[in-house]
Amino acid sequence: MARITMREAISQALWEEMERDPSVFILGEEVGVWGGTYAVTKGFYDHFGPERVRDTPIAEAVIIGAAIGAALTGLRPIAELMTINFAFSAMDHIVNQAAKLHYMFGGQMILPLVIRAVGGGGRQLGATHSQTPDAVFAHFPGLKVVAPGTPADAKGLLKAAIRSQDPVLFIEHATLYQTRGEVPEGDYIVPLGKSTIQREGRHVTIVTYSKMLEISTKAADQLAKEGIEVEIVDLRSLRPLDMAPVLESFKKTNRAVIVEEGWKSYGVGAEVASRIYEEAFDYVDAPIKRVAQAEVPLPYNRTLEQMALPQVEDVIKAVKEVL
Amino acid sequence: MEKREYLDLYHQMVVIRRLEERSAELYQQGKIGGFLHLYIGQEAVSTGLISVRRPEDRIITAYRDHGVAINCGLSAREVMAELLGKVTGCSRGKGGSMHLADVKKNFWGGHAIVGAHLPIAAGLALGDVYQNNKAVTVCMFGDGATNIGYFHEALNLSKVWNLPVLWVCENNQYGMGTAVERASAVSEMRQKADGYGMKSEAVNGMNVIEVREVSARLYEEIRNGSGPQFLEVITYRFRGHSMGDPERYRSSEEVKTWLENDPIGIYHRYLLEHQIASEEELQEQIRLAEEEINDAVAFAEASPEPPAEELFQHIYVEG
Ligand SMILES: Cc1ncc(C[n+]2csc(CCOP(=O)(O)OP(=O)(O)O)c2C)c(N)n1
Ligand SMILES: [Mg+2]
């Protein structure tokens, strides 16, 4: 196993899948000549050529729409959205087309499509460019939504997404690209729709994913010094949502904090908390807490932006409140 | 044109240039964050275009908006303060570089989603028509923005409803790293207006006087009911798309050729050759611009951060 960055892990998955399967190709803004705005596809254009690494106009609806069409013919397109904020410009094609065609035509149409999108706040990009709207997309049946928090999961989930017969939205967090971790070489697959326990503990369960896994882990490290043992469940996939490890952990700790970067209202935390109440009510020893983004469009000013985003201290505070 | 007006155009272009150069430095020092899209090379476009607008005419643009803001009459102080995220900035430090605006000056903003402000521009013009205001809405956007659906929806509607919009495409040859011919089916952006039966023309964006003259005529025609028109301005972005652009997509020879067409240099020579101003007078303008930017930076640096309560202000009008 090599210790590589999230960026390298994603890049590796793409590269290996393109080498393995000629029906896999990439399209998106600045994926080719530029090498990807986050340098994920650096070197791809020279190696795979312009037919398989296709720079597109700035036109998100047709990027996703054309990817859907190509997928219907049996290809495996990977459509890159420069940021998830631009997914709103392709919203119809994502939620009204990609998520529905298979069902609506009685299973005839098959779209093995991956949409890669970079999300997350914290880089002073202002309100329209800093969103974490993962829950919005996870709302729609027919679409699979994954958001890895470690380099290994990024590689394994992306490979699974590319090989999947269903449309998958693969959400990468912009501030995780430099994060390092052990990543298995070669064919490493992490199945879609499987949550996992990232850290064992017995006092409280933190349910989280993506960037907030890092924040939650830091909080858990600090709490450990005070003798508080946190168990962390990483959802990894938001749809299908695998509650089994969450419930298993909760039945042991009887207390939960859900940490997400997006807004609290109608969010991932709301969903997970309700399911715990529905499925494990008898095990509840304290009201479940949610840590999430302040309910404001993110401001440019650095101090205000950081105030709005969930911080390690917020997680520690919430954990202490449920104990 | 009065001599004072000639000098004023020069002054504004130099102010923008200095503002952008200082911003780049402040970005390197970590005092400006996020994205920073510089207008260096394109100063003549907005300077010429906005110099002939009337106060009632509305201006709206994309995220490359610092120069447009200056031309709309925002002070260098409030622009610089916004870039530094200070509460004295035009958007109270909440918008940043891409979101400058001052609605009192009829500057309706920099907008960061490519093409998304074009439909809004149609609406601004609709508002004026509805209320019998004889105003023109000027909507500026890049070559790259002509490829997104918003552009086509907005142009079509503006023609169908005969809205008083001047669509201004700043063709700086690239949308990020993608050259026009790699992304657009036609090489002249103005050809896209044909599809909507809209009158269009092109102008050299490196010549502030030419831009000004064409603009003045188009404002008048639109004000008198011509309906929307399309102006393609041929220009070039001298710097990277934003900060940290590796610029692998263009050759240094190409950049060099365009640098020789520096809009400020061209205008400087024009003023001297036509004996409109002396070298000393132009140097004086440069000195004044320098002072203005020094003052703006000092002001911005000394300004307070937004207070914590600011985070929850302006989510709704009514709380
Ligand atoms: C809908 C959308 N897609 C992608 C982007 C990312 N993006 C920002 S600027 C830009 C290039 C725009 O090029 P152009 O319209 O020519 O303007 P220029 O930067 O040259 O002034 C891109 C792709 C965005 N902001 N919005
Ligand atoms: Mg451009």
XYZ file of C-alpha atoms and ligand atoms in Angstrom:
669
model
C 0.000 0.000 0.000
C 1.199 3.458 -0.825
C 0.564 6.636 1.142
C -0.886 9.027 -1.407
C -3.127 12.069 -1.533
C -6.832 12.082 -2.212
C -6.055 13.812 -5.516
C -3.681 11.008 -6.492
C -6.138 8.346 -5.378
C -8.925 9.786 -7.546
C -6.571 10.274 -10.433
C -5.368 6.682 -10.082
C -8.889 5.288 -10.129
C -9.715 7.249 -13.280
C -6.496 6.278 -14.989
C -6.787 2.584 -14.190
C -10.420 2.412 -15.259
C -9.631 4.171 -18.531
C -6.788 1.756 -19.167
C -9.023 -1.191 -18.334
C -12.137 -0.229 -20.267
C -12.061 1.691 -23.567
C -15.711 2.686 -23.152
C -14.744 4.924 -20.234
C -14.093 8.531 -21.210
C -14.010 11.928 -19.522
C -15.775 15.136 -20.498
C -15.950 18.478 -18.749
C -14.601 22.000 -18.518
C -10.809 22.264 -18.496
C -10.310 18.526 -17.983
C -7.946 18.216 -20.966
C -5.406 20.857 -21.943
C -5.515 22.514 -18.507
C -5.289 19.133 -16.761
C -8.327 19.692 -14.557
C -8.813 22.821 -12.450
C -7.870 20.734 -9.420
C -5.167 18.916 -11.408
C -6.936 15.571 -11.044
C -6.689 14.782 -14.770
C -3.181 16.145 -15.227
C -1.418 14.153 -17.948
C -4.620 12.429 -19.112
C -5.026 14.474 -22.284
C -1.531 13.635 -23.483
C -1.891 9.965 -22.626
C -5.473 9.164 -23.634
C -5.927 11.833 -26.296
C -8.652 14.351 -27.066
C -11.258 11.702 -27.963
C -11.301 10.286 -24.451
C -10.488 13.433 -22.499
C -12.868 15.960 -23.934
C -12.775 19.643 -23.086
C -16.272 21.055 -23.306
C -17.723 24.535 -23.626
C -19.032 26.126 -20.420
C -22.402 24.477 -20.713
C -23.261 22.205 -17.805
C -26.654 21.117 -19.085
C -25.157 19.689 -22.241
C -22.186 18.192 -20.389
C -24.562 16.093 -18.291
C -27.135 15.674 -21.041
C -24.567 14.445 -23.550
C -23.068 12.146 -20.945
C -26.517 10.661 -20.363
C -26.994 10.142 -24.088
C -23.594 8.536 -24.523
C -24.215 6.309 -21.514
C -27.494 5.148 -23.075
C -25.495 3.880 -26.066
C -23.365 1.720 -23.792
C -20.430 3.997 -23.073
C -19.264 4.849 -19.566
C -18.853 8.599 -19.481
C -17.357 10.405 -16.526
C -18.735 13.926 -16.626
C -16.814 16.394 -14.526
C -18.533 19.424 -13.058
C -15.844 21.933 -12.155
C -17.719 22.525 -8.932
C -20.950 21.147 -7.580
C -22.342 24.660 -7.567
C -22.563 24.429 -11.340
C -24.669 21.290 -10.998
C -27.581 23.672 -10.522
C -27.088 24.724 -14.129
C -27.575 21.061 -15.064
C -30.208 20.290 -12.475
C -32.844 19.039 -14.860
C -30.479 16.605 -16.486
C -29.240 15.306 -13.160
C -32.456 14.923 -11.219
C -35.138 14.832 -13.893
C -33.334 12.813 -16.550
C -30.409 10.816 -15.142
C -32.309 9.875 -12.000
C -35.489 8.866 -13.820
C -34.896 7.372 -17.240
C -34.261 3.825 -16.065
C -37.398 3.692 -13.940
C -39.711 5.702 -16.132
C -39.136 3.551 -19.193
C -39.667 0.376 -17.240
C -36.027 -0.567 -16.910
C -35.232 -0.376 -20.630
C -32.763 2.457 -20.470
C -29.472 1.928 -18.705
C -27.109 4.785 -17.955
C -23.758 3.823 -16.479
C -22.807 7.408 -15.828
C -20.557 9.055 -13.267
C -20.769 12.747 -12.452
C -17.731 13.974 -10.559
C -18.246 17.256 -8.758
C -16.091 19.240 -6.373
C -17.924 20.624 -3.382
C -17.422 22.286 -0.056
C -16.716 25.627 1.539
C -13.837 27.194 3.402
C -11.886 28.772 0.600
C -13.405 32.269 0.560
C -15.098 31.713 -2.768
C -18.293 33.442 -1.757
C -21.900 32.336 -1.567
C -22.392 30.825 -5.018
C -19.132 28.864 -5.104
C -18.892 27.358 -1.616
C -21.869 25.118 -1.213
C -22.263 21.624 0.190
C -25.634 20.712 -1.312
C -25.106 16.953 -1.025
C -28.451 16.391 0.668
C -30.270 18.063 -2.222
C -29.023 15.421 -4.631
C -29.444 12.577 -2.159
C -33.129 13.490 -2.071
C -33.755 11.968 -5.484
C -34.371 8.226 -5.859
C -32.659 6.910 -8.958
C -29.433 8.751 -8.353
C -26.641 7.296 -6.254
C -24.648 9.815 -4.247
C -21.255 9.133 -2.733
C -18.808 11.432 -0.958
C -15.555 9.868 0.269
C -13.627 11.122 3.277
C -10.397 9.143 2.833
C -8.085 8.560 -0.146
C -8.665 4.796 -0.042
C -12.429 5.205 -0.119
C -12.088 7.769 -2.891
C -10.272 5.279 -5.068
C -12.449 2.313 -4.222
C -15.751 4.144 -4.498
C -14.844 5.848 -7.742
C -13.948 2.532 -9.318
C -17.214 1.073 -8.093
C -19.061 4.099 -9.469
C -17.459 3.761 -12.887
C -18.369 0.074 -13.034
C -21.885 0.657 -11.736
C -24.832 0.394 -14.125
C -26.514 3.347 -12.413
C -25.915 7.091 -12.491
C -23.645 8.063 -9.632
C -22.872 11.550 -8.348
C -19.359 11.410 -6.904
C -18.712 14.399 -4.640
C -15.128 15.372 -3.875
C -14.292 17.934 -1.212
C -12.007 20.683 -2.454
C -10.089 20.930 0.799
C -9.401 17.187 1.008
C -7.299 16.855 -2.138
C -4.049 17.117 -0.169
C -5.158 14.678 2.517
C -2.914 11.626 2.608
C -3.703 8.050 3.441
C -2.852 4.431 2.702
C -4.395 3.367 -0.592
C -4.306 -0.195 -1.913
C -2.698 -0.489 -5.318
C -4.462 -1.849 -8.389
C -8.010 -3.111 -8.444
C -9.451 -1.890 -5.186
C -13.229 -1.595 -4.987
C -15.347 -0.166 -2.191
C -18.983 -1.069 -2.768
C -21.473 1.770 -3.164
C -24.064 2.145 -0.424
C -22.006 0.803 2.460
C -21.247 2.842 5.575
C -18.247 1.933 7.667
C -16.858 2.351 11.159
C -13.751 4.494 10.834
C -12.873 4.601 14.514
C -14.021 2.503 17.397
C -15.190 3.868 20.709
C -17.820 3.162 23.316
C -19.158 6.443 24.710
C -20.708 8.234 21.787
C -21.304 7.699 18.069
C -20.409 10.382 15.562
C -22.034 9.919 12.184
C -20.359 11.899 9.444
C -18.792 11.810 5.966
C -16.449 13.627 3.556
C -14.587 16.646 4.975
C -16.380 16.361 8.286
C -14.735 12.994 8.866
C -11.466 14.901 9.241
C -13.029 17.440 11.611
C -14.718 14.682 13.621
C -11.489 12.693 13.863
C -9.665 15.720 15.249
C -12.444 16.201 17.772
C -12.267 12.523 18.727
C -8.495 12.774 19.236
C -8.957 15.657 21.657
C -11.827 13.978 23.468
C -9.733 10.825 23.835
C -7.322 12.836 25.966
C -10.206 13.454 28.367
C -11.093 9.784 28.393
C -14.072 10.108 26.051
C -14.071 7.360 23.451
C -15.818 8.316 20.252
C -16.935 5.852 17.613
C -17.040 7.352 14.134
C -19.286 6.009 11.408
C -18.466 7.266 7.924
C -21.520 7.159 5.694
C -19.496 7.388 2.449
C -22.680 6.932 0.431
C -25.659 9.192 1.069
C -27.903 7.232 -1.285
C -28.371 4.362 -0.889
C -27.940 5.130 2.802
C -26.611 2.200 4.800
C -27.844 2.596 8.358
C -26.662 -0.791 9.630
C -23.275 0.326 11.046
C -24.902 3.472 12.453
C -27.579 1.536 14.293
C -25.137 -1.074 15.462
C -22.884 1.610 16.903
C -25.771 3.533 18.412
C -27.138 0.478 20.146
C -23.763 0.255 21.862
C -23.216 3.941 22.760
C -26.844 5.121 23.011
C -25.740 8.638 22.071
C -25.112 10.242 18.724
C -23.815 13.423 17.150
C -24.208 13.884 13.419
C -21.680 16.125 11.752
C -22.239 17.478 8.249
C -20.888 20.501 6.388
C -24.136 21.483 4.697
C -27.034 23.311 6.260
C -28.856 21.621 9.102
C -32.401 22.152 7.845
C -33.622 19.227 5.752
C -30.090 17.858 5.774
C -28.176 14.589 6.130
C -28.287 14.913 9.912
C -32.050 15.293 9.856
C -32.346 12.079 7.862
C -29.927 10.052 9.969
C -31.372 11.275 13.274
C -34.912 10.404 12.198
C -33.856 6.936 11.174
C -32.157 6.371 14.522
C -35.310 7.521 16.317
C -37.436 5.325 14.070
C -35.304 2.243 14.275
C -33.562 2.399 17.636
C -35.782 4.518 19.858
C -35.455 2.200 22.798
C -31.727 2.743 22.840
C -31.827 6.541 23.026
C -30.212 7.894 26.202
C -29.899 11.529 25.112
C -31.334 13.757 22.382
C -29.322 13.368 19.193
C -27.280 16.465 18.290
C -26.512 17.827 14.863
C -23.483 19.917 13.968
C -23.872 21.704 10.647
C -23.275 24.923 8.755
C -24.890 28.124 9.990
C -28.030 28.792 7.974
C -26.573 31.532 5.827
C -25.175 31.746 2.306
C -21.416 31.562 2.955
C -19.757 34.980 3.117
C -16.413 35.876 1.506
C -14.815 37.287 4.648
C -12.596 34.600 6.105
C -13.529 35.031 9.753
C -17.254 35.033 9.024
C -16.942 32.056 6.712
C -15.099 30.037 9.340
C -17.711 31.045 11.911
C -20.385 29.578 9.673
C -18.616 26.273 8.988
C -18.573 23.427 11.535
C -15.347 23.427 13.548
C -13.627 20.885 15.781
C -14.774 22.814 18.879
C -18.404 22.602 17.748
C -18.113 18.833 17.535
C -16.464 18.577 20.953
C -19.181 20.734 22.458
C -21.950 18.635 20.910
C -20.367 15.402 22.106
C -20.172 16.747 25.646
C -23.795 17.801 25.448
C -25.013 14.304 24.631
C -22.878 12.615 27.279
C -14.989 65.845 -26.225
C -13.416 68.181 -23.696
C -9.792 67.768 -22.683
C -10.892 66.968 -19.161
C -12.904 64.028 -20.505
C -9.934 62.685 -22.442
C -7.790 62.877 -19.334
C -10.496 61.290 -17.264
C -10.592 58.219 -19.513
C -6.853 57.940 -19.170
C -7.030 58.386 -15.446
C -9.645 55.651 -15.039
C -7.690 53.137 -17.076
C -4.556 53.792 -15.067
C -6.467 53.576 -11.784
C -7.811 50.178 -12.825
C -4.370 48.977 -13.886
C -2.804 50.018 -10.601
C -5.691 48.616 -8.595
C -5.241 45.256 -10.295
C -1.475 45.215 -9.871
C -1.778 46.022 -6.185
C -4.518 43.417 -5.765
C -2.222 40.768 -7.216
C 0.430 41.742 -4.654
C -2.064 41.668 -1.801
C -3.212 38.250 -2.971
C 0.365 36.972 -2.857
C 0.595 38.320 0.688
C -2.518 36.401 1.633
C -4.552 39.538 2.302
C -6.999 38.752 -0.486
C -8.426 35.241 -0.652
C -10.666 33.194 -2.900
C -10.636 33.903 -6.610
C -9.161 37.065 -8.079
C -9.796 37.707 -11.777
C -7.763 40.627 -13.031
C -8.945 43.031 -15.718
C -5.455 43.952 -16.918
C -5.515 44.304 -20.705
C -9.264 44.907 -20.866
C -9.382 48.355 -19.234
C -10.425 50.150 -22.406
C -13.563 48.050 -22.745
C -15.478 49.073 -19.672
C -13.867 52.513 -19.553
C -15.061 53.390 -23.042
C -18.392 51.649 -22.682
C -19.399 53.132 -19.355
C -18.020 56.620 -20.022
C -21.064 57.403 -22.158
C -23.785 55.879 -20.038
C -26.359 58.048 -18.334
C -26.940 57.680 -14.595
C -30.236 55.888 -15.282
C -28.539 53.226 -17.422
C -27.915 49.968 -15.619
C -24.659 48.033 -15.745
C -24.268 44.357 -14.924
C -21.254 42.107 -15.489
C -19.523 38.848 -14.600
C -16.900 38.189 -11.920
C -14.096 40.084 -13.714
C -15.621 43.194 -12.276
C -13.101 45.486 -10.581
C -12.664 47.748 -13.588
C -16.378 47.914 -14.248
C -16.939 48.951 -10.638
C -14.408 51.777 -10.911
C -15.962 52.975 -14.163
C -19.390 52.941 -12.541
C -18.076 55.409 -9.973
C -17.320 53.166 -7.022
C -14.329 54.481 -5.118
C -11.066 52.567 -5.161
C -11.421 52.548 -1.380
C -14.663 50.587 -1.273
C -13.470 48.217 -3.998
C -10.178 47.516 -2.230
C -11.944 47.152 1.110
C -14.244 44.551 -0.428
C -11.280 42.635 -1.803
C -9.846 42.569 1.708
C -13.190 41.423 3.098
C -13.687 44.522 5.209
C -17.018 45.889 6.362
C -16.280 49.172 4.566
C -16.315 47.299 1.251
C -19.178 47.870 -1.182
C -20.702 44.501 -0.278
C -19.696 44.732 3.407
C -16.953 42.140 2.953
C -19.475 39.415 2.224
C -19.118 39.348 -1.537
C -15.424 39.600 -2.294
C -13.746 40.179 -5.632
C -16.425 38.508 -7.735
C -19.351 40.305 -6.113
C -18.833 44.040 -6.243
C -21.967 46.147 -6.618
C -23.451 49.530 -5.857
C -27.082 49.686 -6.847
C -27.267 53.421 -6.087
C -24.791 53.904 -8.895
C -26.793 51.529 -11.046
C -24.037 48.945 -10.934
C -25.908 45.687 -10.492
C -22.988 43.560 -9.760
C -20.350 41.184 -10.605
C -21.808 37.696 -10.915
C -19.850 34.497 -10.484
C -21.967 31.884 -12.235
C -21.047 32.070 -15.901
C -23.937 33.456 -17.934
C -26.393 33.548 -15.047
C -26.618 37.321 -15.034
C -27.812 37.577 -18.633
C -31.402 36.580 -17.871
C -31.269 39.015 -14.938
C -30.181 41.765 -17.318
C -33.251 41.037 -19.440
C -35.305 41.487 -16.296
C -33.673 44.793 -15.407
C -34.565 46.049 -18.856
C -38.077 44.672 -18.521
C -38.419 46.620 -15.286
C -37.491 49.809 -17.079
C -39.880 49.194 -19.959
C -42.697 48.347 -17.578
C -42.148 51.541 -15.620
C -41.584 53.744 -18.662
C -37.979 54.520 -17.741
C -35.954 55.508 -20.770
C -32.904 53.581 -19.659
C -30.541 51.129 -21.282
C -29.298 48.006 -19.539
C -25.711 47.159 -20.414
C -24.850 43.521 -19.830
C -21.201 42.476 -20.098
C -20.022 38.880 -20.331
C -17.172 36.799 -21.724
C -16.798 34.783 -24.902
C -17.101 31.604 -22.850
C -20.489 32.688 -21.543
C -21.995 32.619 -25.039
C -21.964 28.822 -24.950
C -24.266 28.339 -21.999
C -28.020 28.142 -22.367
C -28.664 31.229 -20.219
C -27.113 33.371 -22.941
C -29.457 32.061 -25.606
C -32.566 32.266 -23.484
C -31.779 35.839 -22.539
C -30.974 37.040 -26.058
C -34.076 35.455 -27.458
C -36.370 36.925 -24.839
C -34.821 40.357 -25.149
C -35.569 40.352 -28.858
C -39.069 38.924 -28.541
C -39.963 41.589 -25.980
C -37.878 44.299 -27.626
C -36.018 45.025 -24.408
C -33.539 47.907 -24.231
C -30.409 45.847 -23.610
C -26.929 46.340 -24.965
C -25.345 42.898 -24.857
C -21.594 43.360 -24.663
C -19.399 40.342 -25.218
C -15.821 40.852 -24.114
C -14.075 38.414 -26.388
C -10.692 38.014 -24.720
C -10.017 34.864 -26.771
C -10.299 32.386 -23.895
C -12.716 31.040 -21.329
C -10.239 29.905 -18.709
C -7.861 27.734 -20.782
C -10.229 27.054 -23.638
C -9.623 29.049 -26.795
C -12.743 30.388 -28.486
C -12.480 28.034 -31.473
C -12.301 24.995 -29.195
C -15.591 25.835 -27.500
C -17.706 27.880 -29.876
C -19.248 26.738 -33.158
C -18.660 30.173 -34.659
C -15.516 32.196 -34.257
C -17.194 35.596 -34.050
C -19.427 35.860 -31.026
C -21.583 38.449 -32.776
C -22.757 35.783 -35.215
C -24.801 34.351 -32.381
C -26.928 37.487 -32.360
C -27.928 36.707 -35.958
C -29.828 33.688 -34.755
C -32.086 36.005 -32.795
C -32.481 38.585 -35.547
C -30.491 41.032 -33.506
C -28.283 43.791 -34.895
C -24.644 43.350 -33.965
C -21.220 44.813 -34.521
C -17.645 44.387 -33.421
C -15.143 46.894 -32.087
C -11.472 46.927 -31.191
C -11.407 46.694 -27.423
C -7.849 47.925 -27.165
C -8.883 51.389 -28.303
C -10.874 53.266 -25.702
C -12.002 55.989 -28.112
C -13.388 53.490 -30.580
C -15.231 51.644 -27.849
C -16.625 54.903 -26.555
C -17.835 56.083 -29.947
C -19.561 52.857 -30.893
C -21.124 52.621 -27.454
C -22.477 56.177 -27.548
C -24.258 55.452 -30.821
C -25.679 52.151 -29.613
C -26.997 53.650 -26.365
C -28.844 56.274 -28.377
C -30.329 53.766 -30.806
C -31.482 51.508 -28.006
C -32.805 54.436 -25.991
C -34.824 55.408 -29.037
C -36.427 52.004 -29.286
C -34.189 49.916 -31.556
C -34.553 46.938 -29.254
C -31.605 44.935 -28.028
C -28.261 45.062 -29.811
C -25.087 43.075 -29.569
C -21.573 44.460 -29.365
C -18.562 42.182 -29.566
C -15.436 43.750 -28.147
C -12.171 42.175 -29.240
C -9.712 42.195 -26.387
C -7.215 40.090 -24.461
C -6.587 39.162 -20.867
C -2.940 39.857 -20.140
C -2.821 37.832 -16.926
C -3.974 34.346 -16.020
C -7.669 33.533 -15.661
C -7.518 33.864 -11.887
C -4.476 33.672 -9.645
C -2.371 30.528 -9.984
C -3.193 29.805 -13.644
C -0.371 27.690 -15.131
C -1.207 29.177 -18.586
C -0.327 26.018 -20.466
C -2.947 26.814 -23.088
C -1.260 29.793 -24.763
C 2.195 30.611 -26.033
C 4.339 33.392 -24.659
C 4.698 34.737 -28.233
C 0.949 35.140 -28.477
C 0.843 36.954 -25.158
C 3.754 39.161 -26.229
C 1.999 40.208 -29.421
C -1.044 41.294 -27.488
C 1.040 43.071 -24.841
C 2.276 45.299 -27.623
C -1.346 46.389 -27.994
C -1.646 47.586 -24.434
C -4.823 49.713 -24.348
C -3.210 52.225 -22.009
C -0.106 52.491 -24.201
C -2.250 52.952 -27.304
C -4.281 55.700 -25.683
C -1.201 57.344 -24.216
C 0.314 57.639 -27.690
C -2.990 58.776 -29.135
C -3.230 61.641 -26.654
C 0.319 62.749 -27.374
C 0.072 62.400 -31.156
C -3.149 64.381 -31.292
C -1.625 66.905 -28.923
C -4.523 66.510 -26.574
C -2.267 66.167 -23.564
C 1.422 66.516 -22.831
C 3.655 63.814 -21.389
C 3.789 65.793 -18.120
C 0.032 65.901 -17.888
C -0.194 62.159 -18.401
C 2.523 61.552 -15.830
C 0.494 63.673 -13.466
C -2.521 61.394 -14.057
C -0.363 58.367 -13.339
C 0.836 59.980 -10.128
C -2.727 60.770 -9.066
C -3.831 57.213 -9.808
C -0.929 55.887 -7.792
C -1.928 58.111 -4.880
C -5.542 57.027 -5.135
C -4.598 53.366 -4.953
C -2.133 53.893 -2.104
C -4.890 55.654 -0.240
C -7.346 52.860 -1.052
C -4.992 50.165 0.222
C -4.260 52.116 3.408
C -7.985 52.645 3.929
C -8.800 48.991 3.312
C -6.054 47.732 5.599
C -7.086 50.084 8.403
C -10.783 49.229 8.039
C -12.463 46.903 10.527
C -13.514 43.341 9.819
C -17.269 42.830 9.662
C -18.665 42.293 13.167
C -19.798 38.768 14.029
C -23.502 39.788 13.842
C -22.973 40.532 10.185
C -23.004 36.795 9.491
C -26.749 36.639 10.114
C -27.668 39.948 8.537
C -29.215 40.253 5.068
C -30.486 36.690 4.805
C -33.964 38.150 4.455
C -35.191 41.707 4.237
C -37.734 41.075 6.962
C -35.588 38.971 9.273
C -21.979 27.889 -14.741
C -20.507 27.987 -14.499
N -19.687 27.057 -15.011
C -18.353 27.141 -14.813
C -17.818 28.170 -14.091
C -16.309 28.240 -13.862
N -15.755 29.338 -14.650
C -15.585 30.555 -14.108
S -15.037 31.660 -15.202
C -14.983 30.548 -16.441
C -14.536 30.980 -17.794
C -15.401 32.043 -18.365
O -14.880 32.524 -19.565
P -15.411 33.834 -20.279
O -16.903 33.851 -20.242
O -14.776 33.920 -21.590
O -14.937 35.027 -19.335
P -13.447 35.524 -18.991
O -13.010 34.777 -17.784
O -12.596 35.273 -20.173
O -13.577 36.972 -18.666
C -15.389 29.297 -15.969
C -15.432 28.059 -16.770
C -18.723 29.106 -13.532
N -18.290 30.120 -12.761
N -20.039 29.013 -13.769
Mg -13.074 34.987 -22.158
